[in-house]
Coordinates of C-alpha atoms and ligand atoms in Angstrom, one line a residue:
X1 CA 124.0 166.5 4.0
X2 CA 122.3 169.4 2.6
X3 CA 119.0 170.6 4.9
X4 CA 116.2 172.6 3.7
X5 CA 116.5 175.4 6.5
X6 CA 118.7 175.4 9.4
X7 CA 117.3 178.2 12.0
X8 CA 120.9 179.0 13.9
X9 CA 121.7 180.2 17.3
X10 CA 117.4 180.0 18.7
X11 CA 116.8 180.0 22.7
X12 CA 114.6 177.0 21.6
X13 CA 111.8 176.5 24.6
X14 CA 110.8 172.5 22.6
X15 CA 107.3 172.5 24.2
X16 CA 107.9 170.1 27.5
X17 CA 108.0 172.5 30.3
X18 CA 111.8 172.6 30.6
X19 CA 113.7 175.8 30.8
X20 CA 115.1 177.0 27.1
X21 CA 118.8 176.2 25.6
X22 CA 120.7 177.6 22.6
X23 CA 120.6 175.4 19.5
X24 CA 120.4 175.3 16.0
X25 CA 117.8 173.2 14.3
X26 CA 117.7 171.8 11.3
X27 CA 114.6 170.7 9.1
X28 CA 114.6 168.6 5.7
X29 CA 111.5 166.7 4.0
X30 CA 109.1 168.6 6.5
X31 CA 110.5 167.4 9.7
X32 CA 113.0 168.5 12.2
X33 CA 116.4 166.5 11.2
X34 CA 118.4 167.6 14.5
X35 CA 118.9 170.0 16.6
X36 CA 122.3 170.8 18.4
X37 CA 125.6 172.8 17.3
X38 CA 125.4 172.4 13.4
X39 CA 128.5 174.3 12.3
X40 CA 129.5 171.3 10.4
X41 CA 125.9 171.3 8.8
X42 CA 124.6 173.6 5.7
X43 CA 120.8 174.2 4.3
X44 CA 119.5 175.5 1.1
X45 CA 118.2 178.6 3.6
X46 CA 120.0 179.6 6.6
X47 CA 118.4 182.1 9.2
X48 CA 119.5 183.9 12.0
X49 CA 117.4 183.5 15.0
X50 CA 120.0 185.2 17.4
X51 CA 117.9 186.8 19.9
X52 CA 114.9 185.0 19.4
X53 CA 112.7 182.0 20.5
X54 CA 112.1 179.3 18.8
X55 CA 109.2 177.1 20.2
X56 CA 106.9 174.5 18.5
X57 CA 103.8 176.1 16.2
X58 CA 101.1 176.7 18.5
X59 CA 98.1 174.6 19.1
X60 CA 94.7 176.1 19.4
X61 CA 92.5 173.6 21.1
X62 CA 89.3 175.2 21.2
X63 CA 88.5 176.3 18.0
X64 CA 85.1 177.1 16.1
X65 CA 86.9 177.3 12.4
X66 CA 85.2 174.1 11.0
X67 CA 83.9 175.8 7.9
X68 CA 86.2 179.0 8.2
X69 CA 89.2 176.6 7.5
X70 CA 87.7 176.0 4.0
X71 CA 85.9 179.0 3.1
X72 CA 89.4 181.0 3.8
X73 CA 92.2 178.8 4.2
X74 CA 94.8 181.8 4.6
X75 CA 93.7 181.5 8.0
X76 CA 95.4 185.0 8.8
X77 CA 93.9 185.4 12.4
X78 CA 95.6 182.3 13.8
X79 CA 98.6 181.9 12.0
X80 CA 99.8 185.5 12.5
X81 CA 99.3 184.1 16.3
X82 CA 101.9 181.4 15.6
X83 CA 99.3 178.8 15.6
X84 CA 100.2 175.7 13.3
X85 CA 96.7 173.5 14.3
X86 CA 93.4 174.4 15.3
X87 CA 91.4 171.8 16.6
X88 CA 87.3 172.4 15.3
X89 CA 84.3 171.0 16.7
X90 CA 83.9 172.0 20.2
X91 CA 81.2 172.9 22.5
X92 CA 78.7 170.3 20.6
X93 CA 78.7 172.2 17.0
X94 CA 80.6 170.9 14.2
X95 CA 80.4 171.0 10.6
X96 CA 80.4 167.3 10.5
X97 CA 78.8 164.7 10.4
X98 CA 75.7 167.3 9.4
X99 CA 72.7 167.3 7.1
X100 CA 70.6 169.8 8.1
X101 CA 67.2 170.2 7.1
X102 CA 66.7 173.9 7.7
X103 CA 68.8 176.6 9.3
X104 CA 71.1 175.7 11.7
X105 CA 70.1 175.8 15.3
X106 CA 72.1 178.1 17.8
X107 CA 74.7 178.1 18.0
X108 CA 75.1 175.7 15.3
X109 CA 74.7 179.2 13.5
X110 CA 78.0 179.9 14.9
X111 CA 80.0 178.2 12.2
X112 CA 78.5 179.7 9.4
X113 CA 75.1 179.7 7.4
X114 CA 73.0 177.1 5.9
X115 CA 75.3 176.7 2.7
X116 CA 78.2 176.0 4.6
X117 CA 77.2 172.6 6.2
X118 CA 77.7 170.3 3.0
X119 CA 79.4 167.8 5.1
X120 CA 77.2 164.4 5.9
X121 CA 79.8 162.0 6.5
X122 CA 83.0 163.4 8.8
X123 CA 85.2 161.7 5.9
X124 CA 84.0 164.6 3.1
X125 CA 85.0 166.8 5.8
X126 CA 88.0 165.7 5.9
X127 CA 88.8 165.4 2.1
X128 CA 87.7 168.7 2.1
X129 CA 89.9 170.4 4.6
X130 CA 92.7 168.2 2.3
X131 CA 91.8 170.1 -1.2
X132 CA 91.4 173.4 0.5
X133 CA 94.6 172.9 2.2
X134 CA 94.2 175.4 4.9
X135 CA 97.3 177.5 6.0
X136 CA 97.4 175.8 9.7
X137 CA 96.6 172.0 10.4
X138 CA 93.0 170.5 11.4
X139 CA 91.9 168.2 13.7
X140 CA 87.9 167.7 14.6
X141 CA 85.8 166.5 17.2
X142 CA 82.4 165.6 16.3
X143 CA 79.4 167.7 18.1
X144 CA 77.0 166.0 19.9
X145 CA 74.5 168.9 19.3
X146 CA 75.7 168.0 15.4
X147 CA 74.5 164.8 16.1
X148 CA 70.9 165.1 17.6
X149 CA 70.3 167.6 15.0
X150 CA 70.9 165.3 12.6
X151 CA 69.0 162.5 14.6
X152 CA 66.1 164.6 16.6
X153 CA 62.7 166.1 14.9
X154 CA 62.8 168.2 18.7
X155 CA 65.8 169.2 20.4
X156 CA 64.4 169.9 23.4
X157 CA 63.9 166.5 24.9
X158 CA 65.9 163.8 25.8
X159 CA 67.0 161.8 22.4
X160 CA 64.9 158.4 22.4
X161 CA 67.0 154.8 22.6
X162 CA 66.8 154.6 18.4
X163 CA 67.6 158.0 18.1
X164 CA 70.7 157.6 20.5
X165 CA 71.2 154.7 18.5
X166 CA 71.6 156.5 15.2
X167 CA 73.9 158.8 16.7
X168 CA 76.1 156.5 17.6
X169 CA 76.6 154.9 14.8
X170 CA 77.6 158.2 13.1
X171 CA 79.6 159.2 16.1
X172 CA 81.7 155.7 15.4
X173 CA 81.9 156.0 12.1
X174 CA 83.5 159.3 12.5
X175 CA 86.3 158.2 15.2
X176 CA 86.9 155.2 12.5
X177 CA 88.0 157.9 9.9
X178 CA 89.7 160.2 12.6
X179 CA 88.2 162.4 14.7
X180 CA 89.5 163.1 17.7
X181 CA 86.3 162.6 20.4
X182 CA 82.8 163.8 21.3
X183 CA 82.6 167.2 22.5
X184 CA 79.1 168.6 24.1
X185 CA 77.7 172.2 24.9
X186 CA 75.2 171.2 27.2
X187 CA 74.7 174.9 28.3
X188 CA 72.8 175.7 24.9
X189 CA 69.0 175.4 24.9
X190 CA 69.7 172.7 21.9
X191 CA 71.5 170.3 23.9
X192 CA 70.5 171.2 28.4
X193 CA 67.5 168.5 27.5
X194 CA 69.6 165.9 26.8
X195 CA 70.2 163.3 30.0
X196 CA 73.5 162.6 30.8
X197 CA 72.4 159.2 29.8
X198 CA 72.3 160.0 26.8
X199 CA 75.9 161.5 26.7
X200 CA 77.3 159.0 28.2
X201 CA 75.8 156.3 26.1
X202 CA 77.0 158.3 23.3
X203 CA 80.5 158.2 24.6
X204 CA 80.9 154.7 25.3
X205 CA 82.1 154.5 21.6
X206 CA 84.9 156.9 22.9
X207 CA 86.7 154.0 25.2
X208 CA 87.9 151.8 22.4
X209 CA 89.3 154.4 20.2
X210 CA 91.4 156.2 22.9
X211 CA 89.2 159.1 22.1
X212 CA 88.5 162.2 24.0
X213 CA 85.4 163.8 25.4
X214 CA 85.3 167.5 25.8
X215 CA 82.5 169.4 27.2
X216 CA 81.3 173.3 27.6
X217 CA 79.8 172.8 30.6
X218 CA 76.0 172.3 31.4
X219 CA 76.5 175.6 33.7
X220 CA 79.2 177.8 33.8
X221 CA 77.5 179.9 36.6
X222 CA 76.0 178.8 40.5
X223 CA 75.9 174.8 39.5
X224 CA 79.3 174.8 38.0
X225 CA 80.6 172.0 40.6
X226 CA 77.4 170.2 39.7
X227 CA 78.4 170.5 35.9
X228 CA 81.9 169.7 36.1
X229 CA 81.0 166.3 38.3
X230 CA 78.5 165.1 35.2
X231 CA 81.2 165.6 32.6
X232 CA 83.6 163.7 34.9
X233 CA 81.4 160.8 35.7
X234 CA 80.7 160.5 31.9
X235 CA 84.0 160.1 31.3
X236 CA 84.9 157.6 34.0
X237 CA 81.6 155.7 33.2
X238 CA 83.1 155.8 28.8
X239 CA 86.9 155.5 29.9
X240 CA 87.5 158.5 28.0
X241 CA 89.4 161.0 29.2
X242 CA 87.6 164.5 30.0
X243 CA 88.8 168.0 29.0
X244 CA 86.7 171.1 30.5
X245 CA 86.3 173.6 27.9
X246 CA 86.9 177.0 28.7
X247 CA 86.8 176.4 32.4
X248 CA 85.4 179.8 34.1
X249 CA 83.8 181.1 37.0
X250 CA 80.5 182.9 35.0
X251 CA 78.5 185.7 36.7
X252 CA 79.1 188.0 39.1
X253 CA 77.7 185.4 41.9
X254 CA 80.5 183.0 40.9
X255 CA 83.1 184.9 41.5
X256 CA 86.3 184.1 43.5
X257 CA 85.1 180.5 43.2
X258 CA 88.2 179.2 41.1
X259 CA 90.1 177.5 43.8
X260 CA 86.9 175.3 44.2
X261 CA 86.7 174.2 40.6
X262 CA 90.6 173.4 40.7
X263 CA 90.6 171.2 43.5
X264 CA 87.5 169.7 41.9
X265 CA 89.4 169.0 38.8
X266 CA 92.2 168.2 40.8
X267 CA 90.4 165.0 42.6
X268 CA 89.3 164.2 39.6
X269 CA 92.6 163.9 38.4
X270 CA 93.9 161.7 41.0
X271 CA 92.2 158.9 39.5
X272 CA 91.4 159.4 35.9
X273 CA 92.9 161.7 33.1
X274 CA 91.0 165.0 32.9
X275 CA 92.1 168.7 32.2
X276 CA 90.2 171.6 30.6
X277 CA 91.5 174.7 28.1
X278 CA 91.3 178.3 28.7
X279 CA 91.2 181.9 26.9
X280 CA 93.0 184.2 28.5
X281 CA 90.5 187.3 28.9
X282 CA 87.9 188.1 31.4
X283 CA 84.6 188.8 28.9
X284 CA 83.5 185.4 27.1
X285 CA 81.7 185.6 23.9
X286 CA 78.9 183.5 22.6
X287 CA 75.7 183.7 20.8
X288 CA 73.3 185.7 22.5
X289 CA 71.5 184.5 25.2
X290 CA 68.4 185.8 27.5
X291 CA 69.3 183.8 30.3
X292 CA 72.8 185.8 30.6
X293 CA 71.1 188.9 30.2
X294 CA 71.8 191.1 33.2
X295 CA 72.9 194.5 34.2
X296 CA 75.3 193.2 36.3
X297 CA 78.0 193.5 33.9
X298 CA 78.8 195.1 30.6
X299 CA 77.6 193.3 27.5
X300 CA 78.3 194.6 23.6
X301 CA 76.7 193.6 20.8
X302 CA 78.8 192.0 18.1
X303 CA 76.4 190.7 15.1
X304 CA 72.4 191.0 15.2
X305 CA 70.9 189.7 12.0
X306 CA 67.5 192.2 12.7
X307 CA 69.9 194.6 13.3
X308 CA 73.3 194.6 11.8
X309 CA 73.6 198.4 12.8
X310 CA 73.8 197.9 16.3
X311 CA 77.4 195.5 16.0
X312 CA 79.8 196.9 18.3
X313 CA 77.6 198.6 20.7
X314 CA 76.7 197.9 24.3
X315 CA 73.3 196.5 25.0
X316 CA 72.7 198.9 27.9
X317 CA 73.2 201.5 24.9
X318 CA 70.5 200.1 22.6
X319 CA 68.1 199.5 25.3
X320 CA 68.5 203.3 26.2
X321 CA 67.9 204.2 22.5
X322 CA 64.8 202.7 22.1
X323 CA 63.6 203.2 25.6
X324 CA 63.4 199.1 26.4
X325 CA 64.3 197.2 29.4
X326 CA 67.5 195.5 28.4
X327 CA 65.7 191.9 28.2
X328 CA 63.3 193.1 25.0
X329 CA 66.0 195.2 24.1
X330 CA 67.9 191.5 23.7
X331 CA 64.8 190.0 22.4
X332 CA 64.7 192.8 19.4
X333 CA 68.2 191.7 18.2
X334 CA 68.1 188.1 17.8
X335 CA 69.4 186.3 16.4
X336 CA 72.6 188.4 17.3
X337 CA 76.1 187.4 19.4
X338 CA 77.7 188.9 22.3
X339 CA 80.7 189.6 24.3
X340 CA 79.8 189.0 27.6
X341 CA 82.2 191.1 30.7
X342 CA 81.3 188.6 33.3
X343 CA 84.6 187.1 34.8
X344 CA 87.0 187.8 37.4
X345 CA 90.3 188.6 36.2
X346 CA 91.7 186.9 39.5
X347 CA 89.9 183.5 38.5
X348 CA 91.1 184.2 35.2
X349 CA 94.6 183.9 36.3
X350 CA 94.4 181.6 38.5
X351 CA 93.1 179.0 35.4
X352 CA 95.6 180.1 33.5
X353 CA 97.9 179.6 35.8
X354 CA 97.0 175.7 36.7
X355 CA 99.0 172.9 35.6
X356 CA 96.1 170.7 34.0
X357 CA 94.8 174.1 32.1
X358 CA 95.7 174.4 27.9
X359 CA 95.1 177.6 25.9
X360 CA 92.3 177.2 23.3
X361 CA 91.2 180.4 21.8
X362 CA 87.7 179.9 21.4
X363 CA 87.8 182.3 19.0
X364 CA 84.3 183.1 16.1
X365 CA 85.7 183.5 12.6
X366 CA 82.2 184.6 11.7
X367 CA 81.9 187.4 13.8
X368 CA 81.9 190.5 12.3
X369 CA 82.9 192.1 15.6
X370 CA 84.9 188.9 16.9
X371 CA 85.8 189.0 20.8
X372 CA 89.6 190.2 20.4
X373 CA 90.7 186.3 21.6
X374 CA 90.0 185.4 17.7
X375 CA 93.6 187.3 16.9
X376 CA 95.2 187.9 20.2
X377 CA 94.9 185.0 22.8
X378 CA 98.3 183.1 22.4
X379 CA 100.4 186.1 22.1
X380 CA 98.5 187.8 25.3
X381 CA 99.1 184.8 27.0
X382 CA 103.1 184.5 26.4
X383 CA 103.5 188.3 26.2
X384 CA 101.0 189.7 28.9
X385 CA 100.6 187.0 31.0
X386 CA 103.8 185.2 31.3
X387 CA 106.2 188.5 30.5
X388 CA 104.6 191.5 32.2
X389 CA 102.5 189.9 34.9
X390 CA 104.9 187.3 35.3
X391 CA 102.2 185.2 36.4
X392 CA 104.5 181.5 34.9
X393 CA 107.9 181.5 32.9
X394 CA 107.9 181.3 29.2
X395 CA 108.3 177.8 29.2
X396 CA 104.8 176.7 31.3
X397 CA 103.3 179.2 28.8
X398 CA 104.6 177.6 25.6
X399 CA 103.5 174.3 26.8
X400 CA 100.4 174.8 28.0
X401 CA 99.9 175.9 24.0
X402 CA 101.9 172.9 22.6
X403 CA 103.5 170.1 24.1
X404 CA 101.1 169.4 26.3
X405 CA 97.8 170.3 23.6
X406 CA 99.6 167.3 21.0
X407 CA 99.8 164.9 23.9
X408 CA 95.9 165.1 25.8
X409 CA 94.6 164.9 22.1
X410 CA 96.6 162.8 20.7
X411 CA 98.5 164.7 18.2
X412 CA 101.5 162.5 16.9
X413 CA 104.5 163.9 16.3
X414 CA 103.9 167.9 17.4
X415 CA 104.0 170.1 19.9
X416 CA 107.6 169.4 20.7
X417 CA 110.8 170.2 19.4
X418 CA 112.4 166.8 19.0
X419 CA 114.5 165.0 16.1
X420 CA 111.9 163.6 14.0
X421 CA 109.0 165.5 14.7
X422 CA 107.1 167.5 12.4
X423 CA 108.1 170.8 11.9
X424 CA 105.4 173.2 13.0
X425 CA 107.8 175.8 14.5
X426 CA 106.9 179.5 15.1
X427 CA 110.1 182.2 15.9
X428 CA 109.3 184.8 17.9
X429 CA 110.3 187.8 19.7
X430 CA 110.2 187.2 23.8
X431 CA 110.3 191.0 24.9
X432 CA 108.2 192.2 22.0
X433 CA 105.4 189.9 21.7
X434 CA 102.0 191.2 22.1
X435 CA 98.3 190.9 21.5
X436 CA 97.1 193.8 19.3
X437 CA 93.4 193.2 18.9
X438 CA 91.5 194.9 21.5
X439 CA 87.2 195.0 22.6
X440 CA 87.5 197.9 20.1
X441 CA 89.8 196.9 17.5
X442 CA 89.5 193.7 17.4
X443 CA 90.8 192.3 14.2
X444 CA 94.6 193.1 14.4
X445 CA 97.4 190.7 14.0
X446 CA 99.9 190.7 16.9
X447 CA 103.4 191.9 17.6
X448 CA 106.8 190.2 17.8
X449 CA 105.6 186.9 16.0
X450 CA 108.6 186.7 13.1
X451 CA 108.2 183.6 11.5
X452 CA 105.7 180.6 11.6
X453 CA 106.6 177.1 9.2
X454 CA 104.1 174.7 8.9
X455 CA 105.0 171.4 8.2
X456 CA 108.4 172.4 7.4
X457 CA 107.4 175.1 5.0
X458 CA 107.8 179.2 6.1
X459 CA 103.6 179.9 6.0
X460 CA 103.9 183.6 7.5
X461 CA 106.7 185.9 8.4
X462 CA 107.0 190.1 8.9
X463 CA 103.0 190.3 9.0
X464 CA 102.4 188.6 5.8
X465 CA 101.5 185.3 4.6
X466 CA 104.2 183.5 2.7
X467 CA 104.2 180.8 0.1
X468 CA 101.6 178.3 -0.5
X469 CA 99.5 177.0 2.3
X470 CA 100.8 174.0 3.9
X471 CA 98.0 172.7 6.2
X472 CA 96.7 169.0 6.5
X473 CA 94.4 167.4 8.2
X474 CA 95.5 165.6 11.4
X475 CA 93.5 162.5 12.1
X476 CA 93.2 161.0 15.8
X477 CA 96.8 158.9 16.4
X478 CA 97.3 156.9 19.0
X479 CA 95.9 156.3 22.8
X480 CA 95.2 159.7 24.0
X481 CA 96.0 158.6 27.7
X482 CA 99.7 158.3 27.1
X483 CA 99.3 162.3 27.5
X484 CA 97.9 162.2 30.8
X485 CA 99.9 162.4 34.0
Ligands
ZN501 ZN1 81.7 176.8 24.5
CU502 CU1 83.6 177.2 22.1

């Protein structure tokens, strides 16, 4: 038969953790057709891959391009990554199920203004990502700080037995027309008050959809044991399975603490399915909070809406400019967002490194100083990580962003290379790929990513986007345990 693209003579690494091999694949109607020695075999487009890897398209796991997907669907900062799905709706903000009723609260604010919440049921969402047709695939999780907003005249209280109610209904309602879980950001001011009752009431509607609950962490600093045993016994108590979102050691106090958390998440794992994603940087990046405020590290400024001027610079700076102790200094620029240096690169490897750990980006579309992971964390990962500190073979790192992503959220059909499968594929170069974007240039594609195809079609190649967007929305399918060792 006649193929629509055979990619000959790859070192394909398929996404499962095994070693690479030299094939040629072939892909027709979308989907990978086979993938051996096709000599025999001819396609409408032939490309030489000689020297290259080909690997499944990347997943991003911890996203926060709800609305960004729609607003500008070229999606240029993840694709040029080699990222074929993005999964939105993490840390407890989504853009649906949502009706707001003024702004949004932080770090709802995250996502994008007031305008770009139009989404009260998760299924306009979803026909909305379908007629914007994004360049990468989406898959959402519905945020429970989404959800007491929507719910809760006071979000800082404990949500009352009607209110918990109501948000269960939409939180089922949701998982009925595809999300993929609950995810929570019990750190934020908007959502600390709630009791774990109330999550884990909430996420008894998880159990009989095989849906997943994911969870930024009530603490991320001293407590972070405490924190990861709540998001573990709300699982177990919902028989949902629990992924950690961006695990870390926060704050200089916590470091050299990672061994601890990963035999935590280790017990855990003995007895029921849990894992967590990671960024691959030391400096985290959020909205801007007093409570982190410190001068124990370095933090810079990346938006202030009092005080766009100051985006890009240190707070230690500002505070010295206007002759302020760095706390009012802080105070003056609120709203605003920060990158925040306070990590241990030695923890950071070490989370990295761990065989329950994904790569999410984490990345914020709307910043318009974005922490560098925004354009650069898959290709730091495979090209930094993996190549020049050689701290796990190519292979471990293209799973951890791909075969094992589709199967803990309960993608169907990606992430791997098989006959059959979707084809997401990305070809890159092993010994030139690279993270570009930087803490001061932080909006730059990255190096040695040749060619991405999305659902069959080539999306990006030589540092451009290329034909017409192919993305689709990915509903929830199938028992997410299945990808749970
Ligand atoms: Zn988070
Ligand atoms: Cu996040």
């Amino acid at each position: 038969m006649l193929y629509d693209l055979i990619i000959r003579d790859a070192l394909v690494i398929d996404g499962s953790d095994t070693p690479g091999f030299h094939a040629d694949v072939a892909i027709h109607d979308g989907r990978i057709q086979r993938i051996g020695s096709l000599d025999d075999a001819s396609a409408a487009e032939e490309i030489n891959a000689a020297g290259r890897v080909l690997a499944p398209g990347f997943i991003d796991v911890h996203t926060h391009d709800d609305t960004v997907v729609i607003r500008q669907p070229d999606m240029l900062a993840k694709i040029s990554q080699g990222v074929t799905t993005v999964i939105v709706g993490n840390c407890g903000i989504s853009a649906s199920p949502v009706s707001l009723k003024g702004a949004p609260p932080d770090p709802m604010n995250l996502l994008g203004a007031q305008q770009h919440f139009v989404y009260p049921r998760f299924r306009d969402y979803r026909n909305a990502v379908d007629e914007a047709r994004p360049a990468v695939n989406v898959a959402a999780l519905v945020g429970h700080t989404a959800l007491r907003n929507n719910h809760m005249d006071d979000l800082f209280r404990s949500a009352s037995p009607d209110e918990i109610a109501a948000m269960r209904e939409q939180l089922r309602d949701s998982l009925e027309e595809g999300a993929l879980g609950l995810s929570t950001g019990l750190a934020y001011a908007s959502a600390f008050s709630a009791e774990t009752t109330e999550v884990a009431q909430l996420a008894e509607e998880l159990g009989a959809f095989g849906a997943v609950y994911t969870t930024h962490l009530r603490s991320e600093f001293e407590p972070v044991l405490e924190a990861m045993d709540e998001a573990f016994s709300i699982g177990r108590h919902a028989r949902a399975p629990v992924i950690i979102s961006h695990l870390k050691c926060a704050g200089a106090g916590n470091w050299g603490r990672s061994p601890q958390l990963l035999a935590s998440l280790e017990k855990a794992a003995q007895s029921h399915p849990v894992g967590c994603d990671c960024y691959p940087y030391a400096a985290s990046s959020s909205t801007l909070d007093l409570k982190q405020v410190t001068d124990a590290f370095r933090i810079t400024i990346t938006w202030s809406t009092p005080h766009p001027e100051q985006s890009g610079r240190d707070l230690q700076e500002i505070a010295a400019d206007w002759q302020l102790p760095l706390i009012d200094a802080a105070r003056q620029l609120q709203p605003a967002g920060a990158v925040y240096y306070g990590m241990d690169e030695q923890d950071v490897e070490r989370i990295l490194s761990h065989p329950l750990s994904m790569i999410g980006s984490d990345g914020l579309p709307e910043d318009p100083f974005p922490h560098p992971r925004l354009w650069g964390a898959f290709p730091r990962v495979l090209g930094h990580f993996s190549r020049d500190k050689g701290l796990f073979p190519l292979h471990r790192a293209v799973h951890k962003m791909t075969g094992l992503s589709a199967a803990r959220f309960g993608l169907h059909e990606r992430g791997l290379i098989r006959e059959g499968f979707h084809a997401d594929l990305v070809l890159f170069d092993a010994e030139r790929v690279i993270d570009i974007a930087d803490f001061k240039q932080p909006k730059r594609a990255a190096a040695g990513i040749d060619a991405v195809w999305v659902n069959g079609h080539l999306s990006y190649a030589d540092g451009q986007a290329r034909g017409e967007r192919q993305g689709r929305f990915l509903p929830r399918s199938g028992s997410l345990r299945e990808g749970f060792r």
